[in-house]
Amino acid sequence: METLERIKTVTTSTSLEEVQRRADAGDSQHAIDAALRLKYGLKCTADRVLSRSYLIKAALNENANAQTRSMAHSMLIFWYTAGREDTVRARFVFAAAYHANEAVRLVSEKATGSDEAPVYCASANALLFAMNTIESLTKDMTVPELLVHSKWVIQASDERKAYMHLERLAAEKKMMKKPNRYRCAKFGCGIEADTGKMSSRCSGKCDADKKPYYCSKRCQKEDWKNHKLFCRQGAPCSVIDTATATVSGGGTSQGSIRVPVHHADGTTSLLSTSTMDPEMLKEMGAALKDAKARAGLSTLRMDLHEVD
Ligand SMILES: [Zn+2]
Ligand SMILES: [Zn+2]
């Protein structure tokens, strides 16, 4: 939405005709601008096909900088896949795979020789497309030909996954060291923090390494009857629930809290938020558990939900 607002502001200053004129003269930035206006119908009639032709103009323009071309390729992935996830036609998958691959290749080549890791400057669209679509279609070799067209993007997505794995191990190590910090000490609460800390902790005399952390003042208050006997120097830790927090690694935004929802079939969903308060998040978790139980076990498959 924010992007859309920004585009709306831009569209007031220059007319579409002027933007198209510059795009036709070979300016890739303006080609992307024209494509966006035509896609959303901003002060013009939306025209999907014309929008695509401007994206292609920008993507194939050899005089344009690699970042702009890569962006145009990334936007083309959407053109071929948006709104038709279940029914993407075979030739559309190939087109999208081609554009995902180009989106990565262009910025990777540019970064060759620099210290910067090439793959991380590739767009998230391209990597997501590789992880979600290309991988699932090539895993069982349903469409093995896709691999031929996707060398760069698959490599980028593999490296991204390896990086996320390392991040996950580091997060795990950090959590193991000070498990109290990432889990609300109120027994049964279940709220966890990711890389940030819990919102409140005991400010009493208990030892720093045994201090309980809480998701809210409310939990802290409710746990006081349990903790007060332990709130002195040298006392043992009062935290009853000593399980370490669930490590998700990479996926969540920093400073968010989350609640794991354990389902009857043994799977766990992780609900995550950076804006909601803990009570609301717990309510949502309970609702999700309910919904899954009612819907039957296999219909809802999810690992991580960012709810905002
Ligand atoms: Zn709590
Ligand atoms: Zn204390």
Coordinates of C-alpha atoms and ligand atoms in Angstrom, one line a residue:
M1 CA 0.0 0.0 0.0
E2 CA 2.8 2.4 0.9
T3 CA 4.3 1.8 -2.6
L4 CA 1.0 2.6 -4.2
E5 CA 0.7 5.8 -2.2
R6 CA 4.2 6.8 -3.4
I7 CA 3.3 6.0 -7.0
K8 CA 0.2 8.1 -6.7
T9 CA 2.2 11.1 -5.5
V10 CA 4.6 10.7 -8.4
T11 CA 1.8 10.4 -11.0
T12 CA 0.6 13.9 -10.1
S13 CA 3.8 15.6 -11.4
T14 CA 4.4 14.0 -14.8
S15 CA 1.7 12.8 -17.2
L16 CA 1.6 9.2 -18.4
E17 CA 2.2 10.4 -22.0
E18 CA 5.4 12.1 -21.0
V19 CA 6.5 9.0 -19.1
Q20 CA 5.7 6.8 -22.0
R21 CA 7.6 9.2 -24.4
R22 CA 10.7 8.9 -22.3
A23 CA 10.3 5.2 -21.9
D24 CA 10.0 4.8 -25.6
A25 CA 13.2 6.8 -26.0
G26 CA 15.0 4.2 -24.0
D27 CA 14.8 5.3 -20.4
S28 CA 14.3 2.2 -18.2
Q29 CA 13.3 4.0 -15.1
H30 CA 10.4 5.6 -17.0
A31 CA 9.5 2.3 -18.6
I32 CA 9.1 0.9 -15.1
D33 CA 7.1 3.9 -14.0
A34 CA 4.8 3.5 -17.1
A35 CA 4.4 -0.2 -16.3
L36 CA 3.4 0.5 -12.7
R37 CA 0.9 3.2 -13.8
L38 CA -0.7 0.9 -16.4
K39 CA -0.7 -2.0 -14.0
Y40 CA -2.7 -0.2 -11.3
G41 CA -4.6 2.1 -13.6
L42 CA -3.2 5.2 -11.9
K43 CA -4.8 8.2 -13.7
C44 CA -5.2 6.0 -16.7
T45 CA -7.0 2.9 -17.8
A46 CA -5.3 -0.2 -16.5
D47 CA -3.7 -2.2 -19.3
R48 CA -2.0 -5.4 -18.3
V49 CA -0.6 -6.2 -21.7
L50 CA 0.9 -2.7 -22.3
S51 CA 2.2 -2.8 -18.7
R52 CA 4.1 -6.0 -19.5
S53 CA 5.5 -4.6 -22.7
Y54 CA 7.1 -1.7 -20.7
L55 CA 8.6 -4.1 -18.2
I56 CA 10.1 -6.1 -21.0
K57 CA 11.5 -2.9 -22.5
A58 CA 13.2 -2.1 -19.2
A59 CA 14.4 -5.7 -18.7
L60 CA 16.0 -6.1 -22.1
N61 CA 17.5 -2.7 -22.3
E62 CA 21.2 -3.4 -22.4
N63 CA 22.1 0.3 -21.7
A64 CA 20.1 0.3 -18.5
N65 CA 21.9 -0.4 -15.2
A66 CA 21.7 -4.0 -13.9
Q67 CA 19.7 -3.1 -10.8
T68 CA 16.9 -1.5 -12.9
R69 CA 16.8 -4.4 -15.3
S70 CA 16.8 -6.9 -12.5
M71 CA 13.9 -5.1 -10.9
A72 CA 12.0 -5.2 -14.2
H73 CA 12.6 -9.0 -14.4
S74 CA 11.4 -9.4 -10.8
M75 CA 8.2 -7.5 -11.6
L76 CA 7.6 -9.7 -14.6
I77 CA 7.6 -12.8 -12.3
F78 CA 4.4 -11.3 -10.8
W79 CA 3.0 -10.6 -14.2
Y80 CA 3.1 -14.3 -15.0
T81 CA 2.2 -15.7 -11.6
A82 CA 0.0 -13.2 -9.7
G83 CA -3.4 -14.4 -8.8
R84 CA -3.1 -17.8 -10.4
E85 CA -1.0 -19.8 -8.0
D86 CA -2.9 -23.0 -8.5
T87 CA -3.4 -22.8 -12.2
V88 CA -0.2 -21.2 -13.5
R89 CA 0.0 -22.4 -17.0
A90 CA 3.1 -24.4 -17.9
R91 CA 4.5 -21.7 -20.3
F92 CA 3.9 -19.1 -17.7
V93 CA 6.0 -21.0 -15.2
F94 CA 8.8 -21.2 -17.7
A95 CA 8.5 -17.5 -18.4
A96 CA 8.5 -16.7 -14.7
A97 CA 11.5 -19.0 -14.1
Y98 CA 13.4 -17.2 -16.9
H99 CA 12.7 -13.8 -15.4
A100 CA 13.6 -15.0 -11.9
N101 CA 16.8 -16.3 -13.2
E102 CA 17.6 -13.1 -15.1
A103 CA 16.7 -11.0 -12.1
V104 CA 19.4 -12.8 -10.1
R105 CA 22.0 -13.2 -12.9
L106 CA 22.1 -9.5 -13.7
V107 CA 22.9 -8.4 -10.2
S108 CA 25.2 -11.3 -9.5
E109 CA 27.3 -10.5 -12.5
K110 CA 27.5 -6.9 -11.5
A111 CA 28.7 -7.9 -8.0
T112 CA 31.4 -10.3 -9.3
G113 CA 34.8 -9.2 -8.0
S114 CA 33.4 -7.1 -5.2
D115 CA 33.4 -8.3 -1.6
E116 CA 29.7 -8.2 -1.5
A117 CA 27.9 -11.6 -1.7
P118 CA 26.2 -11.5 -5.1
V119 CA 23.1 -13.4 -4.3
Y120 CA 21.8 -11.3 -1.5
C121 CA 21.2 -8.3 -3.6
A122 CA 18.8 -10.3 -5.8
S123 CA 15.1 -9.5 -5.2
A124 CA 13.1 -11.4 -2.7
N125 CA 10.5 -12.1 -5.4
A126 CA 13.0 -14.1 -7.4
L127 CA 14.2 -16.1 -4.5
L128 CA 10.7 -16.8 -3.2
F129 CA 9.7 -17.9 -6.6
A130 CA 12.7 -20.3 -6.7
M131 CA 12.0 -21.6 -3.2
N132 CA 8.2 -22.1 -3.6
T133 CA 7.6 -22.9 -7.2
I134 CA 10.7 -24.0 -9.0
E135 CA 11.7 -26.3 -6.2
S136 CA 8.4 -28.0 -5.8
L137 CA 8.1 -28.6 -9.6
T138 CA 11.6 -30.0 -9.9
K139 CA 11.8 -31.9 -6.6
D140 CA 9.7 -34.8 -7.9
M141 CA 11.0 -34.1 -11.4
T142 CA 7.5 -33.1 -12.5
V143 CA 9.1 -30.4 -14.7
P144 CA 12.9 -31.2 -14.8
E145 CA 13.4 -28.9 -17.8
L146 CA 12.9 -26.0 -15.4
L147 CA 16.3 -26.6 -13.9
V148 CA 18.0 -25.7 -17.2
H149 CA 16.5 -22.2 -17.1
S150 CA 17.0 -21.6 -13.5
K151 CA 20.7 -22.1 -12.7
W152 CA 21.3 -18.7 -11.2
V153 CA 18.2 -18.4 -9.2
I154 CA 18.5 -21.9 -7.8
Q155 CA 22.1 -21.2 -6.7
A156 CA 21.0 -18.0 -5.1
S157 CA 18.1 -19.7 -3.3
D158 CA 20.4 -22.5 -2.1
E159 CA 22.9 -20.0 -0.7
R160 CA 20.1 -18.0 0.9
K161 CA 18.9 -21.2 2.6
A162 CA 22.4 -22.0 3.8
Y163 CA 22.7 -18.5 5.2
M164 CA 19.4 -18.8 6.9
H165 CA 20.5 -22.2 8.4
L166 CA 23.6 -20.5 9.9
E167 CA 21.5 -17.7 11.2
R168 CA 19.3 -20.2 12.8
L169 CA 22.2 -22.0 14.5
A170 CA 23.5 -18.7 15.8
A171 CA 20.1 -17.8 17.2
E172 CA 19.8 -21.2 18.8
K173 CA 23.2 -20.9 20.4
K174 CA 22.2 -17.4 21.8
M175 CA 18.9 -18.8 23.2
M176 CA 20.5 -21.8 24.8
K177 CA 22.9 -19.4 26.7
K178 CA 20.1 -17.4 28.2
P179 CA 16.9 -19.3 27.7
N180 CA 14.9 -17.1 30.2
R181 CA 15.2 -14.1 28.0
Y182 CA 13.3 -15.5 25.1
R183 CA 10.3 -17.0 26.9
C184 CA 7.7 -15.5 29.2
A185 CA 8.4 -16.9 32.7
K186 CA 4.7 -17.0 33.5
F187 CA 3.9 -20.7 33.5
G188 CA 1.6 -21.7 30.6
C189 CA 1.8 -18.3 28.8
G190 CA 3.8 -19.5 25.9
I191 CA 4.8 -16.2 24.4
E192 CA 8.4 -16.1 23.1
A193 CA 10.6 -13.3 21.8
D194 CA 12.8 -13.7 18.8
T195 CA 16.1 -12.0 18.8
G196 CA 15.0 -9.1 21.0
K197 CA 14.2 -9.3 24.6
M198 CA 11.0 -9.8 26.5
S199 CA 9.2 -6.5 27.3
S200 CA 9.7 -6.7 31.1
R201 CA 11.9 -8.5 33.6
C202 CA 12.1 -8.7 37.4
S203 CA 13.9 -5.7 38.8
G204 CA 14.2 -7.3 42.2
K205 CA 17.2 -8.7 44.0
C206 CA 17.3 -12.1 42.2
D207 CA 20.6 -13.0 40.4
A208 CA 21.0 -11.7 36.8
D209 CA 21.4 -15.2 35.3
K210 CA 18.2 -16.4 37.0
K211 CA 16.0 -13.5 36.4
P212 CA 12.6 -14.2 35.0
Y213 CA 11.5 -12.3 31.8
Y214 CA 7.9 -11.6 30.9
C215 CA 5.9 -10.8 27.8
S216 CA 3.8 -8.2 29.7
K217 CA 3.4 -6.5 33.1
R218 CA 0.3 -8.6 33.5
C219 CA 2.2 -11.9 33.3
Q220 CA 4.8 -10.4 35.6
K221 CA 2.1 -9.6 38.2
E222 CA 0.5 -13.0 37.9
D223 CA 3.8 -14.8 38.4
W224 CA 4.8 -12.8 41.4
K225 CA 3.2 -15.2 43.9
N226 CA 5.5 -17.9 42.4
H227 CA 8.6 -15.8 42.0
K228 CA 8.6 -13.7 45.2
L229 CA 10.2 -16.5 47.3
F230 CA 13.0 -16.7 44.9
C231 CA 13.5 -13.0 44.5
R232 CA 16.7 -12.7 46.5
Q233 CA 20.5 -13.1 46.0
G234 CA 21.7 -16.7 45.6
A235 CA 18.2 -18.1 45.4
P236 CA 17.5 -20.8 42.7
C237 CA 15.7 -19.8 39.6
S238 CA 11.9 -19.7 39.8
V239 CA 11.2 -20.3 36.1
I240 CA 9.2 -23.6 36.0
D241 CA 8.8 -23.9 32.3
T242 CA 12.4 -24.3 31.1
A243 CA 11.9 -25.4 27.5
T244 CA 13.9 -23.2 25.2
A245 CA 12.1 -20.9 22.7
T246 CA 11.3 -22.2 19.3
V247 CA 14.0 -21.2 16.8
S248 CA 12.7 -20.1 13.5
G249 CA 15.7 -18.4 12.1
G250 CA 15.8 -15.7 9.5
G251 CA 12.1 -15.5 8.9
T252 CA 10.8 -13.2 11.5
S253 CA 11.4 -9.5 11.8
Q254 CA 13.6 -8.5 14.7
G255 CA 11.9 -7.5 17.9
S256 CA 8.7 -9.5 17.3
I257 CA 7.0 -11.8 19.8
R258 CA 5.4 -15.0 18.9
V259 CA 3.4 -17.9 20.2
P260 CA 3.8 -21.5 19.2
V261 CA 0.5 -23.3 18.6
H262 CA 0.8 -27.1 19.2
H263 CA -1.8 -29.0 17.2
A264 CA -3.3 -32.4 17.9
D265 CA -1.5 -33.9 14.9
G266 CA 1.9 -33.1 16.4
T267 CA 2.6 -30.1 14.1
T268 CA 3.4 -26.6 15.4
S269 CA 2.4 -23.3 13.9
L270 CA 4.3 -20.2 14.9
L271 CA 2.3 -17.0 15.1
S272 CA 4.4 -13.9 15.0
T273 CA 3.8 -10.2 15.4
S274 CA 5.6 -7.0 16.0
T275 CA 2.6 -4.8 16.6
M276 CA 0.0 -6.8 18.5
D277 CA 0.0 -7.2 22.3
P278 CA 0.7 -10.6 23.8
E279 CA -2.9 -11.1 25.0
M280 CA -4.2 -10.6 21.5
L281 CA -1.6 -12.9 20.0
K282 CA -2.5 -15.6 22.5
E283 CA -6.2 -15.2 21.5
M284 CA -5.3 -15.6 17.8
G285 CA -3.2 -18.7 18.6
A286 CA -6.2 -20.3 20.4
A287 CA -8.4 -19.4 17.4
L288 CA -5.9 -21.0 15.0
K289 CA -5.8 -24.2 17.1
D290 CA -9.5 -24.3 17.1
A291 CA -9.8 -23.7 13.4
K292 CA -7.3 -26.4 12.6
A293 CA -9.0 -28.9 14.9
R294 CA -12.4 -28.1 13.2
A295 CA -11.1 -28.1 9.7
G296 CA -9.5 -31.5 9.9
L297 CA -5.8 -32.0 10.3
S298 CA -4.3 -31.9 6.9
T299 CA -6.1 -28.8 5.5
L300 CA -4.0 -26.2 7.3
R301 CA -0.4 -26.5 6.7
M302 CA 1.8 -23.7 8.1
D303 CA 5.0 -23.2 9.9
L304 CA 5.3 -19.5 10.4
H305 CA 2.7 -16.8 10.3
E306 CA 3.5 -13.2 10.5
V307 CA 0.2 -11.7 11.5
D308 CA 1.0 -8.2 10.6
Ligands
ZN1 ZN 3.4 -13.9 29.3
ZN2 ZN 13.2 -11.3 41.0

